[in-house]
Amino acid sequence: MLSAQELLAHAAALTDSVQLVDRILRAGLLLHASDVHFDPAADSVRVRFRIDGMLEEVLRIPAAMQSAVTSRLKVLAGLDIAERRAPQDGGFSWRMGGAGAFAAAPLDVRMATLPVRHGERITLRLLETGGRRLGIRDLGLSDADRAVFEEVLHRPHGLVLLTGPTGSGKTTTLYAAIQELLAGKPLNIITVEDPIEYEIPGVAQAEVDSADKVNFSKALKSLLRHDPDVIMIGEIRDRDSLDAAVKAALTGHLVLSTLHTNDAKSTVTRLVDMGLDPALMTATLRLAVAQRLVRRLCPECRVKGARGWEPRGCAACGNRGYWGRIGLFELYSPETGLSTSLADDARAKAEAGITSEAEVIGYIG
């Protein structure tokens, strides 16, 4: 089995678009890339991987290969290869060939195209479907914060909101919360997502569609007739979805969702701005959890410097000094007044050598 570096080393010389796309996907899987970017310029196409949140250029494809590579990806995703002037999106499943464990490493790939000056820009989101799902204990919550989170999850009703910017790991935390709930007593769990990122056995998952036949508001009104114990909403994005979530929480359901705010306490202000009566908030909101993702220091090569633990780089981490990511968390409960801090969690993880001071400063200041 070739390494990712070996797969990419001679990829630019390939003239077969099928082989070239296959090599890029193989390398992305081996390097645990979350996204692959194809960015066309006048003389070449720049290929970049997003690894642990950071973009890295890994390959330049000759401009002469751009059309063939684009067509190959469109065929895989079921898109119109003749349409080059309008954005498109689709997806496909891909499995890395080989023997043993490597033959059983599937990917779900979401694809989006965008017409730009020198062709079509393509972004692939790589979702590994065969790996172990993260649980609550894998996220990076401190023992105290995890105990609070788990206690709230096992209450029969209320609203739990995950907050933070795009790419901060909110959906991963929601899925981990569902895994925690599934491990307990039998529950009827229904989700409304846009889109469904991972299939969860034992959970009814509904997906919002572009034709608006299924949107958050319509799906929420419908699923309340299906006797759910737990409802997960991909995002509270407007007054209608907020009203439906609050109604569900008031009528004996545990509701999990996400909201875009900078910190946990800002959740209260954001909900009031969206039109929620403060009295209803007191009655429903059990916990707001703000989070960010930072890179983990490679345990094989981290060094203790003058300002704490620092990255160095070795073969194990591809000379990056980091490998994988971990969450920073902040909890706020309007019910109990409990409040923790992102900055305190970041400081504790830097002092423990889990991440570096430079890394947390870059994400939370």
Short mmCIF file of C-alpha atoms in Angstrom, two decimals:
data_model
loop_
_atom_site.label_atom_id
_atom_site.label_comp_id
_atom_site.label_asym_id
_atom_site.label_seq_id
_atom_site.Cartn_x
_atom_site.Cartn_y
_atom_site.Cartn_z
CA MET A 1 0.00 0.00 0.00
CA LEU A 2 1.52 3.30 -1.15
CA SER A 3 1.74 6.23 1.27
CA ALA A 4 -0.11 9.48 0.58
CA GLN A 5 3.15 11.17 -0.38
CA GLU A 6 3.97 8.41 -2.85
CA LEU A 7 0.48 8.59 -4.34
CA LEU A 8 0.83 12.32 -4.93
CA ALA A 9 4.48 12.33 -6.04
CA HIS A 10 3.84 11.37 -9.66
CA ALA A 11 0.13 12.17 -9.90
CA ALA A 12 0.67 15.35 -11.94
CA ALA A 13 2.22 13.27 -14.74
CA LEU A 14 -0.87 11.04 -15.10
CA THR A 15 -2.89 11.50 -18.28
CA ASP A 16 -5.81 9.31 -17.23
CA SER A 17 -8.39 11.35 -15.29
CA VAL A 18 -9.87 8.24 -13.63
CA GLN A 19 -6.49 7.26 -12.17
CA LEU A 20 -5.71 10.84 -11.18
CA VAL A 21 -8.97 11.36 -9.29
CA ASP A 22 -8.54 7.96 -7.65
CA ARG A 23 -5.05 8.88 -6.42
CA ILE A 24 -6.21 12.21 -5.02
CA LEU A 25 -9.08 10.58 -3.11
CA ARG A 26 -6.78 7.84 -1.80
CA ALA A 27 -4.26 10.41 -0.56
CA GLY A 28 -7.01 12.50 1.02
CA LEU A 29 -8.33 9.48 2.90
CA LEU A 30 -4.88 8.43 4.12
CA LEU A 31 -4.11 11.96 5.34
CA HIS A 32 -7.55 12.32 7.00
CA ALA A 33 -8.35 15.39 4.90
CA SER A 34 -11.81 16.83 5.51
CA ASP A 35 -11.97 18.71 2.19
CA VAL A 36 -10.29 18.70 -1.23
CA HIS A 37 -10.15 21.94 -3.23
CA PHE A 38 -9.58 22.10 -7.02
CA ASP A 39 -8.74 25.74 -7.80
CA PRO A 40 -8.15 26.45 -11.54
CA ALA A 41 -5.70 29.08 -12.74
CA ALA A 42 -4.51 30.01 -16.25
CA ASP A 43 -1.75 27.39 -16.41
CA SER A 44 -2.71 24.74 -13.83
CA VAL A 45 -5.20 23.53 -11.25
CA ARG A 46 -4.08 23.84 -7.65
CA VAL A 47 -5.17 20.92 -5.46
CA ARG A 48 -5.31 21.57 -1.72
CA PHE A 49 -6.28 19.38 1.24
CA ARG A 50 -7.76 20.73 4.46
CA ILE A 51 -6.03 18.72 7.19
CA ASP A 52 -6.84 19.44 10.83
CA GLY A 53 -8.46 22.69 9.75
CA MET A 54 -5.46 23.97 7.75
CA LEU A 55 -5.27 24.16 3.94
CA GLU A 56 -2.16 22.59 2.35
CA GLU A 57 -1.30 22.57 -1.34
CA VAL A 58 -0.49 18.98 -2.32
CA LEU A 59 -0.51 18.95 -6.13
CA ARG A 60 -0.61 21.01 -9.33
CA ILE A 61 -2.56 19.50 -12.23
CA PRO A 62 -1.69 20.71 -15.77
CA ALA A 63 -4.38 22.96 -17.25
CA ALA A 64 -4.79 20.49 -20.10
CA MET A 65 -6.17 17.94 -17.61
CA GLN A 66 -8.70 20.29 -16.01
CA SER A 67 -11.66 19.46 -18.27
CA ALA A 68 -11.15 15.69 -17.96
CA VAL A 69 -10.81 15.81 -14.17
CA THR A 70 -13.90 18.01 -13.84
CA SER A 71 -15.91 15.69 -16.08
CA ARG A 72 -14.78 12.62 -14.15
CA LEU A 73 -15.86 14.15 -10.83
CA LYS A 74 -19.20 15.29 -12.29
CA VAL A 75 -19.91 11.80 -13.60
CA LEU A 76 -19.19 10.33 -10.16
CA ALA A 77 -21.49 12.89 -8.49
CA GLY A 78 -24.28 12.56 -11.06
CA LEU A 79 -23.95 16.18 -12.24
CA ASP A 80 -24.47 17.62 -15.71
CA ILE A 81 -21.08 17.55 -17.47
CA ALA A 82 -22.34 19.95 -20.16
CA GLU A 83 -23.35 22.63 -17.63
CA ARG A 84 -20.33 24.86 -17.00
CA ARG A 85 -21.92 28.25 -16.31
CA ALA A 86 -24.03 27.48 -13.23
CA PRO A 87 -23.09 26.12 -9.80
CA GLN A 88 -23.99 22.50 -9.14
CA ASP A 89 -23.84 20.21 -6.14
CA GLY A 90 -24.14 16.48 -5.65
CA GLY A 91 -22.36 13.57 -4.05
CA PHE A 92 -21.13 10.02 -4.41
CA SER A 93 -19.81 7.06 -2.44
CA TRP A 94 -16.24 5.93 -3.01
CA ARG A 95 -14.32 2.98 -1.66
CA MET A 96 -10.54 2.66 -1.63
CA GLY A 97 -9.43 -0.58 -3.26
CA GLY A 98 -6.84 -2.90 -1.79
CA ALA A 99 -6.72 -5.82 0.57
CA GLY A 100 -7.68 -6.28 4.19
CA ALA A 101 -8.75 -3.24 6.21
CA PHE A 102 -8.05 -0.83 3.35
CA ALA A 103 -10.74 -2.45 1.22
CA ALA A 104 -13.34 -1.56 3.86
CA ALA A 105 -12.68 2.19 4.16
CA PRO A 106 -15.64 3.90 2.44
CA LEU A 107 -16.05 7.60 1.85
CA ASP A 108 -19.17 9.64 1.30
CA VAL A 109 -18.16 12.59 -0.86
CA ARG A 110 -20.19 15.80 -1.16
CA MET A 111 -19.28 17.89 -4.20
CA ALA A 112 -19.93 21.50 -5.18
CA THR A 113 -18.88 23.34 -8.35
CA LEU A 114 -18.59 27.07 -8.99
CA PRO A 115 -17.82 28.71 -12.37
CA VAL A 116 -14.74 30.97 -12.08
CA ARG A 117 -12.53 32.81 -14.53
CA HIS A 118 -10.38 29.86 -15.60
CA GLY A 119 -12.90 27.03 -15.41
CA GLU A 120 -14.88 25.50 -12.56
CA ARG A 121 -13.79 25.48 -8.96
CA ILE A 122 -14.61 22.19 -7.22
CA THR A 123 -14.77 21.45 -3.52
CA LEU A 124 -15.15 17.93 -2.15
CA ARG A 125 -16.15 17.24 1.45
CA LEU A 126 -14.84 13.83 2.52
CA LEU A 127 -16.90 12.00 5.12
CA GLU A 128 -15.49 8.71 6.38
CA THR A 129 -18.42 6.39 6.98
CA GLY A 130 -16.60 3.29 8.19
CA GLY A 131 -14.75 4.70 11.18
CA ARG A 132 -15.63 4.68 14.86
CA ARG A 133 -18.03 7.43 15.85
CA LEU A 134 -16.79 9.87 18.45
CA GLY A 135 -18.44 9.65 21.86
CA ILE A 136 -18.81 12.30 24.56
CA ARG A 137 -15.51 11.22 26.13
CA ASP A 138 -13.62 11.76 22.85
CA LEU A 139 -14.52 15.42 22.34
CA GLY A 140 -12.16 17.05 24.84
CA LEU A 141 -14.63 18.13 27.53
CA SER A 142 -13.15 18.41 31.02
CA ASP A 143 -14.45 15.91 33.56
CA ALA A 144 -16.60 18.59 35.22
CA ASP A 145 -18.06 19.88 31.93
CA ARG A 146 -18.71 16.36 30.66
CA ALA A 147 -20.61 15.50 33.85
CA VAL A 148 -22.84 18.56 33.39
CA PHE A 149 -23.41 17.81 29.70
CA GLU A 150 -24.29 14.17 30.32
CA GLU A 151 -26.65 15.05 33.18
CA VAL A 152 -28.58 17.48 30.97
CA LEU A 153 -28.72 14.97 28.10
CA HIS A 154 -30.44 12.43 30.29
CA ARG A 155 -33.23 14.80 31.34
CA PRO A 156 -36.60 14.03 29.74
CA HIS A 157 -37.14 17.45 28.16
CA GLY A 158 -35.58 20.83 27.47
CA LEU A 159 -33.46 22.64 24.90
CA VAL A 160 -29.70 22.09 24.49
CA LEU A 161 -27.88 24.36 22.03
CA LEU A 162 -24.40 24.01 20.53
CA THR A 163 -22.93 27.33 19.42
CA GLY A 164 -19.90 28.50 17.52
CA PRO A 165 -18.79 29.48 14.01
CA THR A 166 -18.95 27.21 10.96
CA GLY A 167 -16.38 24.44 11.22
CA SER A 168 -16.16 24.45 15.02
CA GLY A 169 -17.37 20.86 15.41
CA LYS A 170 -20.96 21.49 16.50
CA THR A 171 -22.41 18.69 14.37
CA THR A 172 -19.82 16.23 15.66
CA THR A 173 -20.83 17.08 19.22
CA LEU A 174 -24.52 16.62 18.36
CA TYR A 175 -23.79 13.19 16.90
CA ALA A 176 -21.74 12.27 19.99
CA ALA A 177 -24.68 13.32 22.18
CA ILE A 178 -26.99 11.05 20.19
CA GLN A 179 -24.54 8.16 20.61
CA GLU A 180 -24.64 8.77 24.37
CA LEU A 181 -28.44 8.71 24.37
CA LEU A 182 -28.56 5.54 22.26
CA ALA A 183 -26.38 3.76 24.81
CA GLY A 184 -29.01 4.28 27.52
CA LYS A 185 -32.67 3.32 27.67
CA PRO A 186 -34.64 2.73 24.43
CA LEU A 187 -35.60 6.06 22.85
CA ASN A 188 -37.34 7.27 19.71
CA ILE A 189 -34.82 9.74 18.24
CA ILE A 190 -35.63 11.74 15.09
CA THR A 191 -33.37 14.27 13.36
CA VAL A 192 -33.86 16.98 10.74
CA GLU A 193 -30.57 17.78 9.01
CA ASP A 194 -29.22 19.82 6.10
CA PRO A 195 -27.62 17.60 4.90
CA ILE A 196 -27.31 14.27 6.73
CA GLU A 197 -23.57 13.88 7.32
CA TYR A 198 -23.52 10.39 8.80
CA GLU A 199 -26.09 7.64 9.00
CA ILE A 200 -26.83 6.66 12.61
CA PRO A 201 -28.30 3.16 13.06
CA GLY A 202 -31.44 3.25 15.19
CA VAL A 203 -32.20 6.93 14.43
CA ALA A 204 -34.80 8.26 11.96
CA GLN A 205 -33.00 10.97 9.97
CA ALA A 206 -34.86 13.41 7.71
CA GLU A 207 -33.03 15.63 5.24
CA VAL A 208 -34.00 19.13 4.14
CA ASP A 209 -34.29 19.30 0.34
CA SER A 210 -33.57 22.10 -2.11
CA ALA A 211 -37.10 21.98 -3.56
CA ASP A 212 -38.46 23.08 -0.15
CA LYS A 213 -40.80 20.07 0.07
CA VAL A 214 -39.00 19.27 3.31
CA ASN A 215 -37.71 22.27 5.28
CA PHE A 216 -36.95 22.62 8.97
CA SER A 217 -40.34 24.08 9.89
CA LYS A 218 -42.40 21.55 7.91
CA ALA A 219 -40.33 18.61 9.13
CA LEU A 220 -40.55 19.70 12.78
CA LYS A 221 -44.34 20.06 12.63
CA SER A 222 -44.60 16.60 11.10
CA LEU A 223 -42.17 14.73 13.33
CA LEU A 224 -44.01 15.78 16.51
CA ARG A 225 -46.76 13.43 15.32
CA HIS A 226 -44.29 10.52 15.35
CA ASP A 227 -44.03 10.29 19.15
CA PRO A 228 -40.34 11.27 19.49
CA ASP A 229 -38.45 11.28 22.77
CA VAL A 230 -35.47 13.23 21.38
CA ILE A 231 -35.38 15.64 18.45
CA MET A 232 -32.18 16.86 16.82
CA ILE A 233 -32.42 19.91 14.53
CA GLY A 234 -29.39 20.64 12.40
CA GLU A 235 -29.68 24.39 12.97
CA ILE A 236 -32.09 26.93 14.41
CA ARG A 237 -31.92 29.47 11.62
CA ASP A 238 -35.19 31.48 11.78
CA ARG A 239 -38.21 32.31 13.92
CA ASP A 240 -40.25 29.37 12.59
CA SER A 241 -37.65 26.74 13.48
CA LEU A 242 -37.10 28.41 16.88
CA ASP A 243 -40.84 28.38 17.66
CA ALA A 244 -41.09 24.70 16.68
CA ALA A 245 -38.05 23.78 18.82
CA VAL A 246 -39.39 25.65 21.86
CA LYS A 247 -42.84 24.09 21.44
CA ALA A 248 -41.26 20.62 21.34
CA ALA A 249 -39.17 21.35 24.43
CA LEU A 250 -42.23 22.62 26.31
CA THR A 251 -44.27 19.54 25.47
CA GLY A 252 -41.96 16.93 26.95
CA HIS A 253 -39.21 16.44 24.39
CA LEU A 254 -35.44 16.80 24.59
CA VAL A 255 -34.38 19.05 21.71
CA LEU A 256 -30.76 19.31 20.51
CA SER A 257 -29.70 21.91 17.96
CA THR A 258 -27.08 24.47 16.90
CA LEU A 259 -27.01 28.26 16.78
CA HIS A 260 -24.45 30.75 15.48
CA THR A 261 -23.11 32.82 18.39
CA ASN A 262 -19.57 33.66 19.52
CA ASP A 263 -19.89 32.33 23.05
CA ALA A 264 -22.30 30.42 25.27
CA LYS A 265 -23.80 33.39 27.13
CA SER A 266 -24.57 35.18 23.84
CA THR A 267 -27.10 32.42 23.18
CA VAL A 268 -29.58 34.22 25.44
CA THR A 269 -29.22 37.52 23.56
CA ARG A 270 -29.48 35.79 20.20
CA LEU A 271 -32.68 33.95 21.13
CA VAL A 272 -34.28 37.18 22.41
CA ASP A 273 -33.27 38.93 19.17
CA MET A 274 -35.01 36.12 17.26
CA GLY A 275 -38.21 36.86 19.17
CA LEU A 276 -38.20 34.32 22.02
CA ASP A 277 -40.06 35.43 25.15
CA PRO A 278 -37.54 35.47 28.08
CA ALA A 279 -40.05 33.54 30.19
CA LEU A 280 -40.12 30.73 27.62
CA MET A 281 -36.34 30.72 27.52
CA THR A 282 -36.18 30.16 31.27
CA ALA A 283 -38.65 27.31 30.91
CA THR A 284 -36.85 25.56 28.04
CA LEU A 285 -33.14 26.36 27.68
CA ARG A 286 -31.17 23.88 29.79
CA LEU A 287 -27.65 24.35 28.47
CA ALA A 288 -25.68 26.34 25.89
CA VAL A 289 -22.32 24.92 24.83
CA ALA A 290 -19.88 27.05 22.83
CA GLN A 291 -16.94 25.36 21.17
CA ARG A 292 -13.90 25.76 18.92
CA LEU A 293 -11.53 23.23 17.39
CA VAL A 294 -7.75 23.45 17.81
CA ARG A 295 -5.00 21.16 16.59
CA ARG A 296 -3.51 18.58 18.93
CA LEU A 297 0.25 18.60 19.39
CA CYS A 298 1.86 15.46 18.02
CA PRO A 299 2.65 13.36 21.14
CA GLU A 300 5.70 11.87 19.41
CA CYS A 301 7.61 15.10 18.84
CA ARG A 302 6.16 17.90 21.01
CA VAL A 303 8.83 19.78 22.97
CA LYS A 304 8.73 21.88 26.12
CA GLY A 305 9.87 25.38 25.28
CA ALA A 306 10.20 28.67 27.13
CA ARG A 307 6.48 29.41 26.59
CA GLY A 308 5.17 25.92 27.18
CA TRP A 309 4.67 22.96 24.87
CA GLU A 310 5.50 23.61 21.20
CA PRO A 311 5.31 21.70 17.89
CA ARG A 312 8.46 20.32 16.29
CA GLY A 313 7.56 17.89 13.48
CA CYS A 314 8.41 14.26 12.78
CA ALA A 315 7.57 11.41 10.42
CA ALA A 316 4.54 10.44 12.53
CA CYS A 317 2.79 13.78 11.93
CA GLY A 318 4.15 14.50 8.44
CA ASN A 319 6.47 17.18 9.89
CA ARG A 320 3.46 19.32 10.84
CA GLY A 321 3.98 19.12 14.60
CA TYR A 322 0.24 18.52 15.03
CA TRP A 323 -2.00 15.48 14.48
CA GLY A 324 -5.76 15.57 14.86
CA ARG A 325 -7.94 18.16 16.60
CA ILE A 326 -9.65 18.60 19.95
CA GLY A 327 -12.46 20.82 21.16
CA LEU A 328 -12.33 23.81 23.46
CA PHE A 329 -15.59 24.20 25.37
CA GLU A 330 -17.59 26.79 27.29
CA LEU A 331 -20.82 25.93 29.10
CA TYR A 332 -23.61 28.22 30.28
CA SER A 333 -26.82 27.25 32.06
CA PRO A 334 -29.37 30.05 32.62
CA GLU A 335 -31.20 27.64 34.91
CA THR A 336 -28.36 27.23 37.43
CA GLY A 337 -26.07 30.14 36.58
CA LEU A 338 -23.25 27.68 35.71
CA SER A 339 -20.65 29.31 33.47
CA THR A 340 -17.28 28.07 32.24
CA SER A 341 -14.84 29.78 29.91
CA LEU A 342 -13.26 28.98 26.54
CA ALA A 343 -10.12 30.82 27.64
CA ASP A 344 -9.81 28.72 30.82
CA ASP A 345 -10.28 25.49 28.88
CA ALA A 346 -7.71 26.60 26.30
CA ARG A 347 -5.20 27.48 29.04
CA ALA A 348 -5.65 24.10 30.71
CA LYS A 349 -5.13 22.19 27.44
CA ALA A 350 -2.03 24.24 26.56
CA GLU A 351 -0.50 23.69 30.01
CA ALA A 352 -1.17 19.94 29.71
CA GLY A 353 0.65 19.77 26.36
CA ILE A 354 -2.48 18.80 24.43
CA THR A 355 -2.16 21.86 22.22
CA SER A 356 0.14 24.88 22.00
CA GLU A 357 -0.25 28.43 23.23
CA ALA A 358 0.15 29.74 19.66
CA GLU A 359 -2.67 27.48 18.48
CA VAL A 360 -5.22 28.62 21.05
CA ILE A 361 -4.29 32.30 20.64
CA GLY A 362 -4.96 31.93 16.92
CA TYR A 363 -8.48 30.64 17.57
CA ILE A 364 -9.76 32.48 20.63
CA GLY A 365 -7.31 35.36 21.16
#
